[in-house]
PDB file of C-alpha atoms in Angstrom:
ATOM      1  CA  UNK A   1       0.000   0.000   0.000  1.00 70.00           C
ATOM      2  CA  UNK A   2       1.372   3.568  -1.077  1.00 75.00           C
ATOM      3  CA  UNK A   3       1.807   5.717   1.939  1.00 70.00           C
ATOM      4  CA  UNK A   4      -0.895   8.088   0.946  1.00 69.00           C
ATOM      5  CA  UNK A   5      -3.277   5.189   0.805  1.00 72.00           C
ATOM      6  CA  UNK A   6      -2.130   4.076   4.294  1.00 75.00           C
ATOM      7  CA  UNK A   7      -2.620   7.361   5.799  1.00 79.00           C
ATOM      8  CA  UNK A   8      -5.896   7.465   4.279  1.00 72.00           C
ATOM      9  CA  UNK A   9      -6.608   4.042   5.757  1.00 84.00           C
ATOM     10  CA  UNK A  10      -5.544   5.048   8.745  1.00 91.00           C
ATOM     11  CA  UNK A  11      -7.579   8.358   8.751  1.00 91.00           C
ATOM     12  CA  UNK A  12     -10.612   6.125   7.950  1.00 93.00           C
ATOM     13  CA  UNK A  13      -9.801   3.953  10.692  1.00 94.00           C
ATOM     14  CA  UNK A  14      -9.471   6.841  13.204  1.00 94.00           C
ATOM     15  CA  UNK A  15     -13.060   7.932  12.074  1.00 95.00           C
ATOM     16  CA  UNK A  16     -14.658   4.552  12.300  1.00 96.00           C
ATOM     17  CA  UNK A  17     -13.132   4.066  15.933  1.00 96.00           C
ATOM     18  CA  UNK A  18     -14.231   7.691  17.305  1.00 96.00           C
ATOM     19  CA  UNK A  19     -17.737   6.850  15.698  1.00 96.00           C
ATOM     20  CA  UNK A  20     -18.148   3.968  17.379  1.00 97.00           C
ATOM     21  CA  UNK A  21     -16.857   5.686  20.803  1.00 97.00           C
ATOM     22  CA  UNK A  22     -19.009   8.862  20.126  1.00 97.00           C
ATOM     23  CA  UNK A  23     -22.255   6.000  19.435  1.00 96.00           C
ATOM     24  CA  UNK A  24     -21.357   4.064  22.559  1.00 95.00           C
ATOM     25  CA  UNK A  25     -20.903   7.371  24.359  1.00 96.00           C
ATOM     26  CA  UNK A  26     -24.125   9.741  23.233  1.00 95.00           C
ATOM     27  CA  UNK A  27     -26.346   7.437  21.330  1.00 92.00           C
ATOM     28  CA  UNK A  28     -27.266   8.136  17.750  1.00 90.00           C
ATOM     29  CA  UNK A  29     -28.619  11.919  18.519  1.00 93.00           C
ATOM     30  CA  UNK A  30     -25.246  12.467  19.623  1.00 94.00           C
ATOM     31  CA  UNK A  31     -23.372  11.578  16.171  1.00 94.00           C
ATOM     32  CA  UNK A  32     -22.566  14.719  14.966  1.00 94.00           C
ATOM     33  CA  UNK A  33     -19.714  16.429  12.580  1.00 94.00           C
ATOM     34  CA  UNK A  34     -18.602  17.925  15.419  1.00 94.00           C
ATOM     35  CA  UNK A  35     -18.024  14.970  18.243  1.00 96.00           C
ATOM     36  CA  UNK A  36     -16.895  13.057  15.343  1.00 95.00           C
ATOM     37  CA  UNK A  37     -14.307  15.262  14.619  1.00 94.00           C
ATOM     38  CA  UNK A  38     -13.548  15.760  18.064  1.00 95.00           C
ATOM     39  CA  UNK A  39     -13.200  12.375  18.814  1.00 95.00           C
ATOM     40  CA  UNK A  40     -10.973  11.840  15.909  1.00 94.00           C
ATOM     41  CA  UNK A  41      -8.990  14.656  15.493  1.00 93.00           C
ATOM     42  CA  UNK A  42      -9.603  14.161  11.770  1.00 91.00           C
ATOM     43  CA  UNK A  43     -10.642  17.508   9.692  1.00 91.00           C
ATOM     44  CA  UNK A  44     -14.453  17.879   8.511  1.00 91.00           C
ATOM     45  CA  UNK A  45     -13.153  17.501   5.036  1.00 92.00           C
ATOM     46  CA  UNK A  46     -11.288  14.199   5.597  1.00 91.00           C
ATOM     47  CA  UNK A  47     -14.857  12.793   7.214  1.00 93.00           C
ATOM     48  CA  UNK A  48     -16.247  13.968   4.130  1.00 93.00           C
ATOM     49  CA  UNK A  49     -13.505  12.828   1.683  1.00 93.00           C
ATOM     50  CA  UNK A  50     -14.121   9.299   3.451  1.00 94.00           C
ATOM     51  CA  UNK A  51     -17.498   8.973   3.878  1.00 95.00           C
ATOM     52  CA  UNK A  52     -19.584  11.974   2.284  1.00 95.00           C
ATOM     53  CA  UNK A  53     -21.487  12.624   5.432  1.00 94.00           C
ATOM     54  CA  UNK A  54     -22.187  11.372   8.658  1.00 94.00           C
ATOM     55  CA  UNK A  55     -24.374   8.788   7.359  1.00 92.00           C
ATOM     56  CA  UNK A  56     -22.181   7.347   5.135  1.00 94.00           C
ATOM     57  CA  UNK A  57     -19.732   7.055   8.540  1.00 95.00           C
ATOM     58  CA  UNK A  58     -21.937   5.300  10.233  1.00 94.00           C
ATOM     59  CA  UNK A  59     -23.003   3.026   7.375  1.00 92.00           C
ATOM     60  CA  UNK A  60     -19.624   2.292   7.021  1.00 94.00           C
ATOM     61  CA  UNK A  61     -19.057   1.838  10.620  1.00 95.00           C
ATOM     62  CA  UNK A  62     -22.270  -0.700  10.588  1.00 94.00           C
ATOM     63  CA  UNK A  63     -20.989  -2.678   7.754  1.00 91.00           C
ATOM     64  CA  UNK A  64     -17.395  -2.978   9.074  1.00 94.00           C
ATOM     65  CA  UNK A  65     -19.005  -4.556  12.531  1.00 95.00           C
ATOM     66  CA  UNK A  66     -21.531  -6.904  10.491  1.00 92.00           C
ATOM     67  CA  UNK A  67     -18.489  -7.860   8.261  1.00 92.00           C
ATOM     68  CA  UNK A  68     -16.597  -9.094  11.683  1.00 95.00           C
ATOM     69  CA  UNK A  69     -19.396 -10.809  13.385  1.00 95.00           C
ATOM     70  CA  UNK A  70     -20.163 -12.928   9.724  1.00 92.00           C
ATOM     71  CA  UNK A  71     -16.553 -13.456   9.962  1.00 93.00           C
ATOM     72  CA  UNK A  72     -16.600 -15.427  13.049  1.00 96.00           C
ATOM     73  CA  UNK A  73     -19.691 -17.102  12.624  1.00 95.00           C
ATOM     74  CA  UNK A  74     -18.199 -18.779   9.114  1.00 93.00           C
ATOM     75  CA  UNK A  75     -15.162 -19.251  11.328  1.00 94.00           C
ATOM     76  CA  UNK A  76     -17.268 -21.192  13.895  1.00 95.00           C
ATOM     77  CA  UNK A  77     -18.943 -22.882  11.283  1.00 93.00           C
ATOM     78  CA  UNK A  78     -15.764 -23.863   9.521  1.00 92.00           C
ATOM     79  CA  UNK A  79     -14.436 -25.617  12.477  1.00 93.00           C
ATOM     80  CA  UNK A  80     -18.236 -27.627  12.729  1.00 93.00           C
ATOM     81  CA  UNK A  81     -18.054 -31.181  12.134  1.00 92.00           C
ATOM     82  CA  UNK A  82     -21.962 -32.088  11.984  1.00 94.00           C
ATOM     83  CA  UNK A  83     -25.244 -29.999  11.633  1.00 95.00           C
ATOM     84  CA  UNK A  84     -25.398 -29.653  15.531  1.00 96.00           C
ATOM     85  CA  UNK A  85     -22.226 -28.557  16.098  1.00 96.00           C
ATOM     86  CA  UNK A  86     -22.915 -25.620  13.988  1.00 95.00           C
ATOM     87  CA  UNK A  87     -26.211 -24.506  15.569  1.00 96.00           C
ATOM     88  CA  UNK A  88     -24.076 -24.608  18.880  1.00 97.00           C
ATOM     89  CA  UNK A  89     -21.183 -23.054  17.173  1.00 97.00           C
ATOM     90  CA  UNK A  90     -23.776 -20.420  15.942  1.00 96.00           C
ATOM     91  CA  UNK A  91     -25.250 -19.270  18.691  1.00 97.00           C
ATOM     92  CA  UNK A  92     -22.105 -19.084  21.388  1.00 97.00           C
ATOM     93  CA  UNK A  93     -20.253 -17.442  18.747  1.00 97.00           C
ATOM     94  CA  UNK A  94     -22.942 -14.211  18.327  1.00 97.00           C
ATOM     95  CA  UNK A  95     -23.532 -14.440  21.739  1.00 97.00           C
ATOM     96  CA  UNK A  96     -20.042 -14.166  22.589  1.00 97.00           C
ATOM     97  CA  UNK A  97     -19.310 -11.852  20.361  1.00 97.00           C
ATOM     98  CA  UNK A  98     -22.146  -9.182  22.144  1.00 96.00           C
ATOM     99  CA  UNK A  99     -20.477 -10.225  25.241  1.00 95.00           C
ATOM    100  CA  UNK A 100     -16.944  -8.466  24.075  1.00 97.00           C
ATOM    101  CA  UNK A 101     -17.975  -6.407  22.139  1.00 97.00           C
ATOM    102  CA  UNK A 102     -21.022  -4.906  23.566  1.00 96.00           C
ATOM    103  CA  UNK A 103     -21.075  -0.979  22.416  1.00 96.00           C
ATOM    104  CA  UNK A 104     -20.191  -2.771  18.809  1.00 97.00           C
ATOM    105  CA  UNK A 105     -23.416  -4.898  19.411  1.00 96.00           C
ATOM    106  CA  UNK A 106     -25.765  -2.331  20.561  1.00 96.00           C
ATOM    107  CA  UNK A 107     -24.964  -0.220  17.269  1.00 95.00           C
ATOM    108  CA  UNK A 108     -25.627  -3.527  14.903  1.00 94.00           C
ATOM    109  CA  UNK A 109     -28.551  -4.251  16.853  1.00 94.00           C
ATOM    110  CA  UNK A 110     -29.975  -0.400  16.920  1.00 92.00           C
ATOM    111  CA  UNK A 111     -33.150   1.285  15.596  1.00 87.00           C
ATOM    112  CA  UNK A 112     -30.458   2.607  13.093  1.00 86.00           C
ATOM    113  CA  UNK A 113     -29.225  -0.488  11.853  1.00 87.00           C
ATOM    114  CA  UNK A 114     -32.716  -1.897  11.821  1.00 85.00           C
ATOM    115  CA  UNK A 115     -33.306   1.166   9.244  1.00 86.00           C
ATOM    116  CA  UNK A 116     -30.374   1.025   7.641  1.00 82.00           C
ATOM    117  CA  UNK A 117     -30.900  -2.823   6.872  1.00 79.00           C
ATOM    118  CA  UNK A 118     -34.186  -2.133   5.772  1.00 82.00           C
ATOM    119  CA  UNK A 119     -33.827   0.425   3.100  1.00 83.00           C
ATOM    120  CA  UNK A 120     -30.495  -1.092   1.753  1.00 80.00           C
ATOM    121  CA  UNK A 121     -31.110  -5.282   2.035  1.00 75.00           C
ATOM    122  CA  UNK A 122     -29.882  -5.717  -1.227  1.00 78.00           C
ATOM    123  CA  UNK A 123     -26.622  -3.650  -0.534  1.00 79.00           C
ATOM    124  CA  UNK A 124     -25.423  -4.678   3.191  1.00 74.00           C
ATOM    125  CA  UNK A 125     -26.184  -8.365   1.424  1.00 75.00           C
ATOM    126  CA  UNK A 126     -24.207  -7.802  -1.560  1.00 75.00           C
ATOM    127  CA  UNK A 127     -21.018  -6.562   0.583  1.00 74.00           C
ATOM    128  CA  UNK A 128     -20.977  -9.711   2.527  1.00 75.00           C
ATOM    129  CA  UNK A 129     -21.627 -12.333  -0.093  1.00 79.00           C
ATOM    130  CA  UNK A 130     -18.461 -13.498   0.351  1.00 78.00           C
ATOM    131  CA  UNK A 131     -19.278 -14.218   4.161  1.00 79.00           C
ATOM    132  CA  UNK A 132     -22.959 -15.081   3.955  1.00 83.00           C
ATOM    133  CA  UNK A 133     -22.611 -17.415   0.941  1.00 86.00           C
ATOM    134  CA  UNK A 134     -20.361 -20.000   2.714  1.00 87.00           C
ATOM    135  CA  UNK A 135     -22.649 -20.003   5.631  1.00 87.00           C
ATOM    136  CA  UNK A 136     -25.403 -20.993   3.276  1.00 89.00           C
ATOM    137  CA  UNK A 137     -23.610 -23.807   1.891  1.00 90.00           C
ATOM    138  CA  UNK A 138     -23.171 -25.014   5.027  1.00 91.00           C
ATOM    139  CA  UNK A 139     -26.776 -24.653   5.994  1.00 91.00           C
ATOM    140  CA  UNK A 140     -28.114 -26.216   2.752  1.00 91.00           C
ATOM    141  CA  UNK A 141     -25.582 -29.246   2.782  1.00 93.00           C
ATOM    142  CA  UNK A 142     -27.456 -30.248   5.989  1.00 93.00           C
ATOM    143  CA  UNK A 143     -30.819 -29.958   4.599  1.00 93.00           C
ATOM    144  CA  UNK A 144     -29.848 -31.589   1.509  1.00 93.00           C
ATOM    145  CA  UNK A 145     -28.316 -34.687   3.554  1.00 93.00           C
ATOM    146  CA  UNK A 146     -31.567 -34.875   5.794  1.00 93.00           C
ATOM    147  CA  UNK A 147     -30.234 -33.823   9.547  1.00 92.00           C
ATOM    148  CA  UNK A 148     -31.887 -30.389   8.983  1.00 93.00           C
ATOM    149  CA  UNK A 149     -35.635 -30.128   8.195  1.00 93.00           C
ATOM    150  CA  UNK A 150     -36.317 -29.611   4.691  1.00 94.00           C
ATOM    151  CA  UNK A 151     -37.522 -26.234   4.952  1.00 93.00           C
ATOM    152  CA  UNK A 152     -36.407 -23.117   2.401  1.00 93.00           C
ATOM    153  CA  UNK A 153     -32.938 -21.314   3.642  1.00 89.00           C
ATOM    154  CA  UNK A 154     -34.816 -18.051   4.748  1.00 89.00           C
ATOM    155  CA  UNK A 155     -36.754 -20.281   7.111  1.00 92.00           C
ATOM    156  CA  UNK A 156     -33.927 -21.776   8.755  1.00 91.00           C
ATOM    157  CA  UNK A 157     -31.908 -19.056   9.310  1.00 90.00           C
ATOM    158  CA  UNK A 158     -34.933 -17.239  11.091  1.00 92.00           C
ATOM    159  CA  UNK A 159     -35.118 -20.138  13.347  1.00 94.00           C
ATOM    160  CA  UNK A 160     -31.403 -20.145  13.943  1.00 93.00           C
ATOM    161  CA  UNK A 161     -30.795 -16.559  14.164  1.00 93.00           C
ATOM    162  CA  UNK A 162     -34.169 -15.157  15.403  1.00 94.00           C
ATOM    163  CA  UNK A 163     -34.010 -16.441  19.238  1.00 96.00           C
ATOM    164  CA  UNK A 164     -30.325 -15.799  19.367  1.00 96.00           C
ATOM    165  CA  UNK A 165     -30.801 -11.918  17.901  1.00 95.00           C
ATOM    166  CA  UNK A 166     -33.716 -11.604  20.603  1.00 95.00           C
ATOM    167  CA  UNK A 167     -31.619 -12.595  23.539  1.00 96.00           C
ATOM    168  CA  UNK A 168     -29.348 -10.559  22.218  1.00 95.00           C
ATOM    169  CA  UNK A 169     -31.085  -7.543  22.114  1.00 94.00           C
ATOM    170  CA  UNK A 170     -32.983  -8.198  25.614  1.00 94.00           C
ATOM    171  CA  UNK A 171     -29.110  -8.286  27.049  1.00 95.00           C
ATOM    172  CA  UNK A 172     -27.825  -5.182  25.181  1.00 94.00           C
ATOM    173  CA  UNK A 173     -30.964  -3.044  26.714  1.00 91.00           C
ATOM    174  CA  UNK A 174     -30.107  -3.673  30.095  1.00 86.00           C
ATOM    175  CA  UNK A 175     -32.371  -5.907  31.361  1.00 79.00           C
ATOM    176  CA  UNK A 176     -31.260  -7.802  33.740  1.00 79.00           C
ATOM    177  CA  UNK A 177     -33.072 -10.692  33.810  1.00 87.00           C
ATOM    178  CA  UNK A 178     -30.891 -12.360  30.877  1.00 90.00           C
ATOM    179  CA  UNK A 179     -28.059 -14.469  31.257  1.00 93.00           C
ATOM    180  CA  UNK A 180     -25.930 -15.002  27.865  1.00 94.00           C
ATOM    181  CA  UNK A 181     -23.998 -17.695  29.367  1.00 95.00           C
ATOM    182  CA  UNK A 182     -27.158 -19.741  30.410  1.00 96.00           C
ATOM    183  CA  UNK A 183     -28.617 -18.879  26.973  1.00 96.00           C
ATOM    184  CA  UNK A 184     -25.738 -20.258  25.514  1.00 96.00           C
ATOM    185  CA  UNK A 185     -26.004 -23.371  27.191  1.00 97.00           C
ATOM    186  CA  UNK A 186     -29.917 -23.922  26.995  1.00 97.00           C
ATOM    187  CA  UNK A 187     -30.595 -22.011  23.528  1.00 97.00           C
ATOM    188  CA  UNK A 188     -28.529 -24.746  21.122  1.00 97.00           C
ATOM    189  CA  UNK A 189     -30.384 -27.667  22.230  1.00 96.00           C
ATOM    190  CA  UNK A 190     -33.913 -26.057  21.631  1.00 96.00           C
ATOM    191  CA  UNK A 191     -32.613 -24.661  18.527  1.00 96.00           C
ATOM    192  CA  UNK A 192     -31.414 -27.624  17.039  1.00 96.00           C
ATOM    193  CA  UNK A 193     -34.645 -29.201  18.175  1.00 95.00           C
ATOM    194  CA  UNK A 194     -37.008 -26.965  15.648  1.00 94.00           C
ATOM    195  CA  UNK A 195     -34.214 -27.336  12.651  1.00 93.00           C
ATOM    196  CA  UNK A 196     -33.682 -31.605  13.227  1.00 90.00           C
ATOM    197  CA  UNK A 197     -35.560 -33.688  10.679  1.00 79.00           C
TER     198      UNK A 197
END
């Protein structure tokens, strides 16, 4: 990389970290040009240059955290031997992932992210193809051998993902009354129970 490009990298970078700190800090009202800059130290035309605005920041700043949590879920699922593993391997992975990375978590699981997914499917799905398509493989080997019900992808994922995100989300709002390392123990099992044929 040409040192220009680095420092731009690394200017990028800087942005995508204070965002994240400024998020974690003030919420979303509190994402403005000038925390961001702030909490950079990066000029208002460099957050431009980077990201056109400060939606484009946090877009970026959304994708770059969905990118790393698909990246250890197809991790977890790479090391998988058998359909069960996986589901297991699933669901400690995102729910250890919240667990270290909590302010990261809160923004992916956000009424802005929610949004953002929503008006842009097509896009957030198209910049991690090359993460979600292995993890559909995997999913559709098992139905095609028989250990996972024989129901369309879409289906299964909901009933992989959809108590997992839920939990997820109960945690990250501060109720207490939610336990990820009990869910982690107890959600697997019932899991794999609706996906077994």
């Amino acid at each position: 990389m040409a040192p220009k490009q680095q420092r731009g990298a690394e200017t990028a970078g800087r942005l995508l970290d204070a965002a994240l700190q400024v998020y974690a800090d003030a919420g979303e009202q509190g994402v403005t040009v000038s925390a961001l800059t702030r909490a950079s130290g990066v000029s208002l035309g460099s957050l431009y240059h980077h990201f056109g605005s400060v939606d484009g920041l946090m877009n970026a700043l959304v994708v770059r955290w969905l990118g790393r949590l698909l990246t250890d879920l197809g991790a977890a699922l790479g090391r998988s031997r058998t359909a069960r593993t996986g589901i297991r391997a699933l669901v400690r992975t995102y729910l250890a992932f919240i667990q270290e990375h909590p302010d990261a978590a809160r923004l992916l699981h956000s009424s802005y992210a929610d949004r953002l997914g929503m008006e842009q499917a097509r896009q957030l799905r198209d910049a991690q193809e090359a993460r979600l398509s292995p993890m559909a493989e995997w999913l559709r080997q098992y139905i095609d051998s028989g250990e996972l019900a024989p129901l369309p992808l879409p289906l299964v994922e909901g009933l992989v993902m959809g108590p997992v995100v839920a939990t997820a989300r109960r945690w990250l709002s501060g109720v207490d009354d939610v336990d990820l390392d009990e869910a982690a123990r107890v959600l697997p099992d019932r899991i794999w129970r609706s996906l077994s044929a």
